[in-house]
Coordinates of C-alpha atoms in Angstrom, one line a residue:
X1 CA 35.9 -52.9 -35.6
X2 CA 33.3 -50.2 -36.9
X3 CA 31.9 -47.2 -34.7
X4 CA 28.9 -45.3 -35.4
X5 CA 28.8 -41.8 -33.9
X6 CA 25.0 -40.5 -32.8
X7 CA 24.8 -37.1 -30.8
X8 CA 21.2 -36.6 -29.3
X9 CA 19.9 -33.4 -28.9
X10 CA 17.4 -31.1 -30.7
X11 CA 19.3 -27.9 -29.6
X12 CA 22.0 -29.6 -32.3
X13 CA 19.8 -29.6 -35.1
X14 CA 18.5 -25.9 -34.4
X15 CA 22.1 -24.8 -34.3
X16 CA 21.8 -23.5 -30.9
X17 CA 24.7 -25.5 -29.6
X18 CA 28.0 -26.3 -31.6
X19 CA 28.6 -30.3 -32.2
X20 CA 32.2 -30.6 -31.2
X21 CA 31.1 -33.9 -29.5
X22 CA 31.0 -35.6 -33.0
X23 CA 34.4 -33.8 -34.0
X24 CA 36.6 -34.5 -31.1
X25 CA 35.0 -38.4 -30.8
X26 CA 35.8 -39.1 -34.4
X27 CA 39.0 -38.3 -33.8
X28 CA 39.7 -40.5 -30.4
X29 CA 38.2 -43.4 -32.5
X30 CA 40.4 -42.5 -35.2
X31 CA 43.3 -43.0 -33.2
X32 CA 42.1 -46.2 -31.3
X33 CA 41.9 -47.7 -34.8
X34 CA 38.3 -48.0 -34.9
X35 CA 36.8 -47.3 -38.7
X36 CA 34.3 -44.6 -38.4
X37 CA 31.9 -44.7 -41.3
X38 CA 28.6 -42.7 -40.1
X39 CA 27.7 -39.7 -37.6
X40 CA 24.0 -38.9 -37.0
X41 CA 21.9 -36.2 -35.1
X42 CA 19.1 -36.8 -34.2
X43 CA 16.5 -34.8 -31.8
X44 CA 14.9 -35.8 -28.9
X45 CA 12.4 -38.0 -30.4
X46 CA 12.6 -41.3 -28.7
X47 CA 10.7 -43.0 -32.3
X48 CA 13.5 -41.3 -34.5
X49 CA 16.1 -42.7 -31.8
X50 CA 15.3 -46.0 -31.8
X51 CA 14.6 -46.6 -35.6
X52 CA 19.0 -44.9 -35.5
X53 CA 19.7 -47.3 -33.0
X54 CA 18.4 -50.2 -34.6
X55 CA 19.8 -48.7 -38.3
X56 CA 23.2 -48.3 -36.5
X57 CA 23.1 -52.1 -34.6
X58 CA 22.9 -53.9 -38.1
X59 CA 26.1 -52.3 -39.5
X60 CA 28.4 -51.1 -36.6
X61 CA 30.0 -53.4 -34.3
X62 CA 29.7 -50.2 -32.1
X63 CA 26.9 -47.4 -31.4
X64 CA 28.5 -44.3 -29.1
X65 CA 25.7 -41.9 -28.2
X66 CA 26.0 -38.8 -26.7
X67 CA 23.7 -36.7 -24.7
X68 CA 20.2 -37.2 -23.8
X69 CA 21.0 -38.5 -20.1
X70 CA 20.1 -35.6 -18.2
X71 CA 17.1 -35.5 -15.3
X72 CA 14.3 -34.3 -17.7
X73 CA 11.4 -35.4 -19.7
X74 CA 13.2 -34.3 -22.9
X75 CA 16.1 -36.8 -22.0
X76 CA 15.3 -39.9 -23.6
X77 CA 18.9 -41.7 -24.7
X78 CA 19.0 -44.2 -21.6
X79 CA 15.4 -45.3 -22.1
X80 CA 15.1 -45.7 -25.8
X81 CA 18.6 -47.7 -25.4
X82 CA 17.2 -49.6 -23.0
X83 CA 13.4 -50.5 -25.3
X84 CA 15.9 -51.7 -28.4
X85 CA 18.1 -53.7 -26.2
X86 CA 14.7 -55.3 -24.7
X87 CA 15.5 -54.4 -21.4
X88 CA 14.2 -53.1 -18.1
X89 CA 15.5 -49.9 -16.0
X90 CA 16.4 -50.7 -12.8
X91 CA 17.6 -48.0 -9.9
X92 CA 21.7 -48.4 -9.3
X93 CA 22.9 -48.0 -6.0
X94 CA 25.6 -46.9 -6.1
X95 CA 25.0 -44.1 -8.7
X96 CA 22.1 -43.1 -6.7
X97 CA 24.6 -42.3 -4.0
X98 CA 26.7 -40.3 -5.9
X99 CA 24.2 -38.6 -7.1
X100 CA 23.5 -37.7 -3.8
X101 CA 27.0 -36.9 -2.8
X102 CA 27.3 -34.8 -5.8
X103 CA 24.9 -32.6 -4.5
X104 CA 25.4 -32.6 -0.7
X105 CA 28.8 -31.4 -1.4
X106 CA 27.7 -28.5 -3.4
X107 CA 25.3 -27.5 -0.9
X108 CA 22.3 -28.0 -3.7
X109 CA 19.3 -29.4 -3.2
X110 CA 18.5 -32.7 -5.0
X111 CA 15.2 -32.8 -6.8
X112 CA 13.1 -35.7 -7.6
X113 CA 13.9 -36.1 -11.3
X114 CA 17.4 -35.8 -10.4
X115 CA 16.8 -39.5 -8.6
X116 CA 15.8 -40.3 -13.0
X117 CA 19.6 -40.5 -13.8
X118 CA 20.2 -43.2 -11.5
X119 CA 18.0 -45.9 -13.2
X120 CA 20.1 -48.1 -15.5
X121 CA 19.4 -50.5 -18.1
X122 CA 19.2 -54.5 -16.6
X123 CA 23.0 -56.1 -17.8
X124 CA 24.5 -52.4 -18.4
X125 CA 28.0 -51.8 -17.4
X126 CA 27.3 -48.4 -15.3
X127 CA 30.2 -46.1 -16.0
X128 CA 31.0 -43.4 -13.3
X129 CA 30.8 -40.1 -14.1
X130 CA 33.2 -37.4 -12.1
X131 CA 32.5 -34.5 -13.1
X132 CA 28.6 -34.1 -13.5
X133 CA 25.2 -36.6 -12.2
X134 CA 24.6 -38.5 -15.3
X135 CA 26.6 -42.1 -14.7
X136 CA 27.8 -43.6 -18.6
X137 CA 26.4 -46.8 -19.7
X138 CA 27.4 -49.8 -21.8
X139 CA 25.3 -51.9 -23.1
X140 CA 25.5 -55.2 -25.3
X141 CA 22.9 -56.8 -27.7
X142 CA 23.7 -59.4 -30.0
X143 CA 27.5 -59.2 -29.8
X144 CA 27.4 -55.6 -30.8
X145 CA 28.0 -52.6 -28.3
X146 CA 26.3 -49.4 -27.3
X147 CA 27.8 -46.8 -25.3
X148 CA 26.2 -44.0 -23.9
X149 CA 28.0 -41.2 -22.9
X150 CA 26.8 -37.5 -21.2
X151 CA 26.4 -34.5 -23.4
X152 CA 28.7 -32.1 -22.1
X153 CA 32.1 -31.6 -23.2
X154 CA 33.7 -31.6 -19.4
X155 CA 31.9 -34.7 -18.6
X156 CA 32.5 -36.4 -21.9
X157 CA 35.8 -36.4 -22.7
X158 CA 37.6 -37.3 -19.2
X159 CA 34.8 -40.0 -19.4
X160 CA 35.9 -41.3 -22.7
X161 CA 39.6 -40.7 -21.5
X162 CA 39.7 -42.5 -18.1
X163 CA 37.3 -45.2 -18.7
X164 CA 35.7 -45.6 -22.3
X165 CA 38.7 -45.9 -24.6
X166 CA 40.5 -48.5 -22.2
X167 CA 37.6 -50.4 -22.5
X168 CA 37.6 -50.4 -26.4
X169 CA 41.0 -51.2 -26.5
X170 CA 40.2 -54.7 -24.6
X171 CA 37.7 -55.7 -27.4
X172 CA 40.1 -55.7 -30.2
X173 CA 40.3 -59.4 -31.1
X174 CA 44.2 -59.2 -31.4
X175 CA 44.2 -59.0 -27.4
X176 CA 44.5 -55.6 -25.5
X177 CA 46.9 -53.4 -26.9
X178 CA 48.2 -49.7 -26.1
X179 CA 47.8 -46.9 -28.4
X180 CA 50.2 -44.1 -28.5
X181 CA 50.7 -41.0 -30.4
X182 CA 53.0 -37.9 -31.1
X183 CA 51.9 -34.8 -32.6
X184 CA 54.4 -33.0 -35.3
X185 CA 53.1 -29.4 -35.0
X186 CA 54.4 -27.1 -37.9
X187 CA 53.6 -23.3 -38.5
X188 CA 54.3 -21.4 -41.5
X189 CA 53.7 -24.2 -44.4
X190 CA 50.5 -25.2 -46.1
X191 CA 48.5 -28.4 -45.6
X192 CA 48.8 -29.1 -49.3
X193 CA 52.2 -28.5 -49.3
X194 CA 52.7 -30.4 -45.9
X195 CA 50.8 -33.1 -47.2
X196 CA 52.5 -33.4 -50.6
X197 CA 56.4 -34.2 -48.5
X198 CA 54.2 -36.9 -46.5
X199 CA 52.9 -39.2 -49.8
X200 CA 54.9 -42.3 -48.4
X201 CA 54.6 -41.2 -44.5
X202 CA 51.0 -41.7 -45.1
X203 CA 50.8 -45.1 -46.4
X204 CA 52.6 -46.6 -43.1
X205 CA 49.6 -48.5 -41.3
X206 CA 51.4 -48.7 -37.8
X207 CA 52.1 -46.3 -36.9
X208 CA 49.9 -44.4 -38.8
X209 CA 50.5 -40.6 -40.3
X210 CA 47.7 -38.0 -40.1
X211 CA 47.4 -34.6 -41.1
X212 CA 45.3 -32.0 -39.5
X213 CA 44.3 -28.5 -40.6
X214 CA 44.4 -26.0 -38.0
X215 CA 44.3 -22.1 -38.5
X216 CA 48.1 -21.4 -39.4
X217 CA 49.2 -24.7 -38.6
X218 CA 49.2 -28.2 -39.9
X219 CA 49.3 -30.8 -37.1
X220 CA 50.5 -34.5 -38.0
X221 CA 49.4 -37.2 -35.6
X222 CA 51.8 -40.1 -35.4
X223 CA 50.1 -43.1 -33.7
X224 CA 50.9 -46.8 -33.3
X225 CA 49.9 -49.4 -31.7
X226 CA 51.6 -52.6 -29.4
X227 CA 51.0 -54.6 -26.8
X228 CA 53.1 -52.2 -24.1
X229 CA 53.2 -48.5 -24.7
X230 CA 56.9 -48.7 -24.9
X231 CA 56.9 -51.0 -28.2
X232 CA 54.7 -48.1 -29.1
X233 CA 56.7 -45.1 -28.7
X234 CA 59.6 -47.1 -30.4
X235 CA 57.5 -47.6 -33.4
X236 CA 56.4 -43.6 -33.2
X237 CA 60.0 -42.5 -32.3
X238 CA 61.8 -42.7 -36.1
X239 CA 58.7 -41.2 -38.2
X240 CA 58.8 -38.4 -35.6
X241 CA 62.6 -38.3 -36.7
X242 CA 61.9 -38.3 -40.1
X243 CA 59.2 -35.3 -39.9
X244 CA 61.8 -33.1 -38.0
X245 CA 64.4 -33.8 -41.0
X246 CA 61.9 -32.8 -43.6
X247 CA 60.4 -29.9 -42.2
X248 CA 63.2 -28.5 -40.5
X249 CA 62.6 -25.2 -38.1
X250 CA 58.8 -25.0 -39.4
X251 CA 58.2 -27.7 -36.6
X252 CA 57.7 -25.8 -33.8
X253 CA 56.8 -28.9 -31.1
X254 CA 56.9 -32.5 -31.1
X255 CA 54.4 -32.7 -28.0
X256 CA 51.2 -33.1 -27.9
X257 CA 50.2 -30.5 -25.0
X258 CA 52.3 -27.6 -26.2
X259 CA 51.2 -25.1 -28.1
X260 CA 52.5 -22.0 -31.0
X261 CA 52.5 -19.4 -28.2
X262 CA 53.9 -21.9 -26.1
X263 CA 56.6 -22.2 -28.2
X264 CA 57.0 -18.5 -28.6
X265 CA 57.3 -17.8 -25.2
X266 CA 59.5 -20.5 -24.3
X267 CA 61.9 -19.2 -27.5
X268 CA 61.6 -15.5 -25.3
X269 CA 62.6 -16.9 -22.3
X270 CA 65.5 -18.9 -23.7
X271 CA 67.6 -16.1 -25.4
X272 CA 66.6 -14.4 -22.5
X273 CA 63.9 -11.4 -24.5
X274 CA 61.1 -9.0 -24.2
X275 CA 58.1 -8.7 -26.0
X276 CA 55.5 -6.2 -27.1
X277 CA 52.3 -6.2 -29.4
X278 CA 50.9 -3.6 -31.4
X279 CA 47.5 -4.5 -33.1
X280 CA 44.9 -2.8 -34.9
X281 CA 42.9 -4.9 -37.0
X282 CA 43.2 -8.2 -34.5
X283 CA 42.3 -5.8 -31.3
X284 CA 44.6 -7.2 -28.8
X285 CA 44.4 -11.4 -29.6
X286 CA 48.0 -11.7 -30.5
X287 CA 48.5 -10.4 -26.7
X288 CA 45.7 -12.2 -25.5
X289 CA 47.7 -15.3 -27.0
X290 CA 50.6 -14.9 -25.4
X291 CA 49.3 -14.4 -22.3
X292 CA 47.2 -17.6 -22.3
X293 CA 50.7 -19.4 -21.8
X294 CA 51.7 -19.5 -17.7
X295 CA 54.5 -17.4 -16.5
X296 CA 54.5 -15.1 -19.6
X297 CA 55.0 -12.1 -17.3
X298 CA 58.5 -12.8 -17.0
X299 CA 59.1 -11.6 -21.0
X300 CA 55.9 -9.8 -21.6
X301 CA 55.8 -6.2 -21.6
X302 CA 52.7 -4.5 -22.7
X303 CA 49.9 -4.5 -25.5
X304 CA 49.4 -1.4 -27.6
X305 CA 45.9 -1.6 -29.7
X306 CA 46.1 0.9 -31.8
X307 CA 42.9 1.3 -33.9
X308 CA 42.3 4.0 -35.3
X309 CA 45.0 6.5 -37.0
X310 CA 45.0 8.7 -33.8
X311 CA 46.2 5.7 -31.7
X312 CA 48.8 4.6 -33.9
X313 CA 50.5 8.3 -33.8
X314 CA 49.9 9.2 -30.1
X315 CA 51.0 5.0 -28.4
X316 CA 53.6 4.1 -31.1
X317 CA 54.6 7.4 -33.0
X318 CA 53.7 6.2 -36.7
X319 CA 54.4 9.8 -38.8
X320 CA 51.2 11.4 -39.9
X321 CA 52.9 11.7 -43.5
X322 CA 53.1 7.9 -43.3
X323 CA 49.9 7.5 -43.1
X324 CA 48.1 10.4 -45.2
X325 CA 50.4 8.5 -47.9
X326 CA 50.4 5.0 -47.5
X327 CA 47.5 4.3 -45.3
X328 CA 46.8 2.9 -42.3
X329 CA 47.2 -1.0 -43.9
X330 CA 50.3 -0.4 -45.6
X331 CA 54.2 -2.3 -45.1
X332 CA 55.2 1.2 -44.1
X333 CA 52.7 1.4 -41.3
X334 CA 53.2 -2.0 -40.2
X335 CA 56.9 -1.3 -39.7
X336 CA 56.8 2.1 -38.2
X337 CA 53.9 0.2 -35.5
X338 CA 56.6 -2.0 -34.3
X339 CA 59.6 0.1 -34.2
X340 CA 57.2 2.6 -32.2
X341 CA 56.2 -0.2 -30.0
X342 CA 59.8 -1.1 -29.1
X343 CA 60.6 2.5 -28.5
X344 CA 57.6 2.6 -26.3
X345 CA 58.1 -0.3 -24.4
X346 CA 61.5 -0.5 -24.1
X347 CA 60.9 -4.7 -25.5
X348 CA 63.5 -6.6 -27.6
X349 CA 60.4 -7.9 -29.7
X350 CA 57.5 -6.2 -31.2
X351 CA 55.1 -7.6 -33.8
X352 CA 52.5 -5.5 -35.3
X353 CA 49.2 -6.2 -37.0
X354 CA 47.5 -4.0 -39.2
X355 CA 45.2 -4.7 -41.9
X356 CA 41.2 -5.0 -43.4
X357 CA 39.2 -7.9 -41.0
X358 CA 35.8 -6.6 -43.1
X359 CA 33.4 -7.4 -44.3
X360 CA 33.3 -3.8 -45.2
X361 CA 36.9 -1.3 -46.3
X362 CA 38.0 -3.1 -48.7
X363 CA 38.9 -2.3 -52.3
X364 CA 40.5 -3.1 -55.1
X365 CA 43.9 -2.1 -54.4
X366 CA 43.2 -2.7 -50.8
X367 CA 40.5 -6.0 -50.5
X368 CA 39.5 -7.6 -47.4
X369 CA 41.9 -9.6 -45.8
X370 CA 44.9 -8.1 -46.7
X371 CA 47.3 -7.9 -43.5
X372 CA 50.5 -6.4 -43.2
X373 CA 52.9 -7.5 -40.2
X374 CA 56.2 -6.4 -39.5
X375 CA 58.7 -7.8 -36.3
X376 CA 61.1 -6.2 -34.6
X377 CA 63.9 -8.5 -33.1
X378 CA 67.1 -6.6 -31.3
X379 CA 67.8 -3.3 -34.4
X380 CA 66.2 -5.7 -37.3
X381 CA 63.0 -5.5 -38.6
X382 CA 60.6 -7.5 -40.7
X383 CA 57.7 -6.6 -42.8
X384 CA 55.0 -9.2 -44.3
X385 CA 52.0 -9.3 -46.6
X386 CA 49.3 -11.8 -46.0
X387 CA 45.7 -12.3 -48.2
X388 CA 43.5 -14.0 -45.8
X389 CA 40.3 -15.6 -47.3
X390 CA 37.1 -16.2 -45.0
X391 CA 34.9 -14.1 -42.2
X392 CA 35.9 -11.2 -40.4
X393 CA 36.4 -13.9 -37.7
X394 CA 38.9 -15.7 -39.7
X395 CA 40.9 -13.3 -40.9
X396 CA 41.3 -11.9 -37.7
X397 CA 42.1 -15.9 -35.8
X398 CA 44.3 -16.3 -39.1
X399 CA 46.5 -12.8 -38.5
X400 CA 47.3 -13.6 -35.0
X401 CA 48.4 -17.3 -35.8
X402 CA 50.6 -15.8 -38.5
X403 CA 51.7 -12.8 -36.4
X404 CA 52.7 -15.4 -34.0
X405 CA 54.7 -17.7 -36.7
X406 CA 56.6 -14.9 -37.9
X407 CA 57.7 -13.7 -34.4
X408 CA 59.3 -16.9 -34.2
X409 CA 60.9 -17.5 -37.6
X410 CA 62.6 -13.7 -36.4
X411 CA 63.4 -14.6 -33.2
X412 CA 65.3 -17.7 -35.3
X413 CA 66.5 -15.9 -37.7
X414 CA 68.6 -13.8 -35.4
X415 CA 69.5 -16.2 -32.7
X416 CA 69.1 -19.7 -34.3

């Protein structure tokens, strides 16, 4: 079957509000085995809408709109659905009352235009919405499908999650079916070089092998589908195998939920180590990494950011000769930062950072986005050079993911 993505909402076509919607439903659909083939925005024009709507009807089996089902006069989704479709909107019980519930026990006052989000198309499948006012909706014309879902993220996805994708599983013609998947997450390798070891992973058609870029990482999504999730995970099971065996220790995680400074700390806490940070270009997000993942306090010692020249002498002792004649972004700097953070902090691992995030410092010898990064694991020490490409943004996000991927490959290096 083919799905047709439309997000409503003119704050999406001024830029004011980032469309991950579109992103994160393309993928879900990807995985159910639906063919995606177009993705619209459109504003909050109900003539624009519909003309979409009836565009999308006569070459997708299935329309999934999002946003446009809020309680104001700018929310026009539910009703232009319901003028293509030839249908009436008619007040739902039963999402009138939660409505009201939602509200009663939040001690808020319910408005009148609030009571809006509680009419329904005649014939729609009224989907319940647990996290926000604004029930989903399926309708059905001609043998085709439109799904409306709410605009915001938290309402969206567990929607989609709990109660949307079930329901397009049971449409596929085959009979209901499961879909399961298993994400090969590797650090430290290129996508085009990941990709070029997965040529004849990727022609498999169930499961199925994707790759997907992330900053410092390559993610590969192994999906399949059967009638019982456990003929699926038997069908995922060997091509995870196989990924492990080519890529070796550069998979860091074969689960879906875990993530690089997940693994990082969970490497810490097994050989029983310490850590410390010592940043200057990134400002403290390799720390603020780590200590995203629970119970990090138990191998976590301290941050240094150490920004300016002064700050790298006084927190971590980096010589003042050392930096008069290499620089501040140097290999020599990077590895006196993290022997001076281990010293300081008494830790078994230090990683420093140091390096030109721009737009403005660099030079020719120097440009922007050349990092140097140096670990310290138990006496040894490590010192890398990186050339980042993008924003200041980007190559600040891609030091800390490669800060992070070479604490690891240390920690492996010495312990295994």
């Amino acid at each position: 079957m083919t799905v047709e993505l439309i997000c409503v909402g003119t704050e999406l076509l001024l830029g004011n509000i980032v469309n991950t919607n579109a992103a994160w439903l393309a993928e879900q659909c990807a995985a159910l085995g639906l063919s995606c083939y177009y993705q619209t925005v459109v504003g909050d024009n109900a003539q624009r809408l519909a003309g979409i709507l009836r565009t999308g009807l006569e070459r997708s089996d299935i329309l999934i709109l999002s946003g446009g089902l809020g309680p104001t006069q700018d929310d026009l989704t539910k009703e232009t659905a319901a003028q293509v479709c030839g249908r009436k909107l008619t007040e739902d019980a039963r999402s009138l009352s939660r409505i009201e519930e939602y509200f009663r026990e939040r001690g808020l006052k319910m408005t009148d235009n609030n009571r809006k989000q509680a009419l329904v198309p005649e014939g729609a499948l009224v989907v319940d919405n647990d996290n926000g006012t604004a029930p989903g909706l399926i309708l059905e014309k001609d043998g085709k499908r439109i799904i409306l879902l709410p605009g915001p993220p938290n309402e969206l996805i567990p929607m989609f999650e709990k109660k949307i994708a079930p329901y397009l599983l049971s449409l596929d013609p085959d009979g209901p079916s499961v879909i399961y998947s298993r994400t090969v997450k590797i650090c430290g390798l290129g996508e085009s070089g990941v990709e070029a070891m997965i040529t004849d992973l990727e022609a498999l058609s169930n499961p199925t092998v994707a790759p997907y870029a992330k900053t410092g990482e390559v993610h590969l999504r192994v999906t399949a589908r059967a009638a019982e999730e456990k003929e699926a995970k038997k069908l995922v099971k060997p091509v995870v195998k196989e990924l492990e065996r080519r890529f070796g220790r550069s998979v860091y995680t074969t689960k879906n939920e875990v993530t690089l400074e997940d693994a990082v700390v969970k490497l810490l806490k097994k050989h029983g180590l310490t850590v410390s940070t010592v940043e200057s270009c990134t400002g403290g997000l390799a720390a603020g990494r780590l200590v995203n993942v629970p119970g990090v306090s138990d191998v976590f010692k301290t941050g240094f950011i150490t920004y300016s020249n002064k700050a790298k002498r006084k927190l971590v002792g980096v010589k003042k000769e050392t930096l008069e004649r290499y620089g501040a972004v140097s290999p020599e700097t990077a590895r006196e930062m993290a022997l001076g953070a281990a010293k300081a902090s008494g830790a078994d691992v230090t990683v420093s950072v140091t390096g030109i995030a721009g737009p403005d410092g660099g030079s020719e010898e120097k440009p922007v986005g050349l990092v140097y990064m140096a670990c310290f694991v138990c006496g040894n020490v490590w010192v890398e050079r990186f050339q980042f490409k993008g924003n200041r943004a980007k190559v600040r996000e891609a030091s800390v993911a490669a800060a992070l991927t070479l604490m690891r490959g240390c920690i492996l290096e010495v312990f295994g």
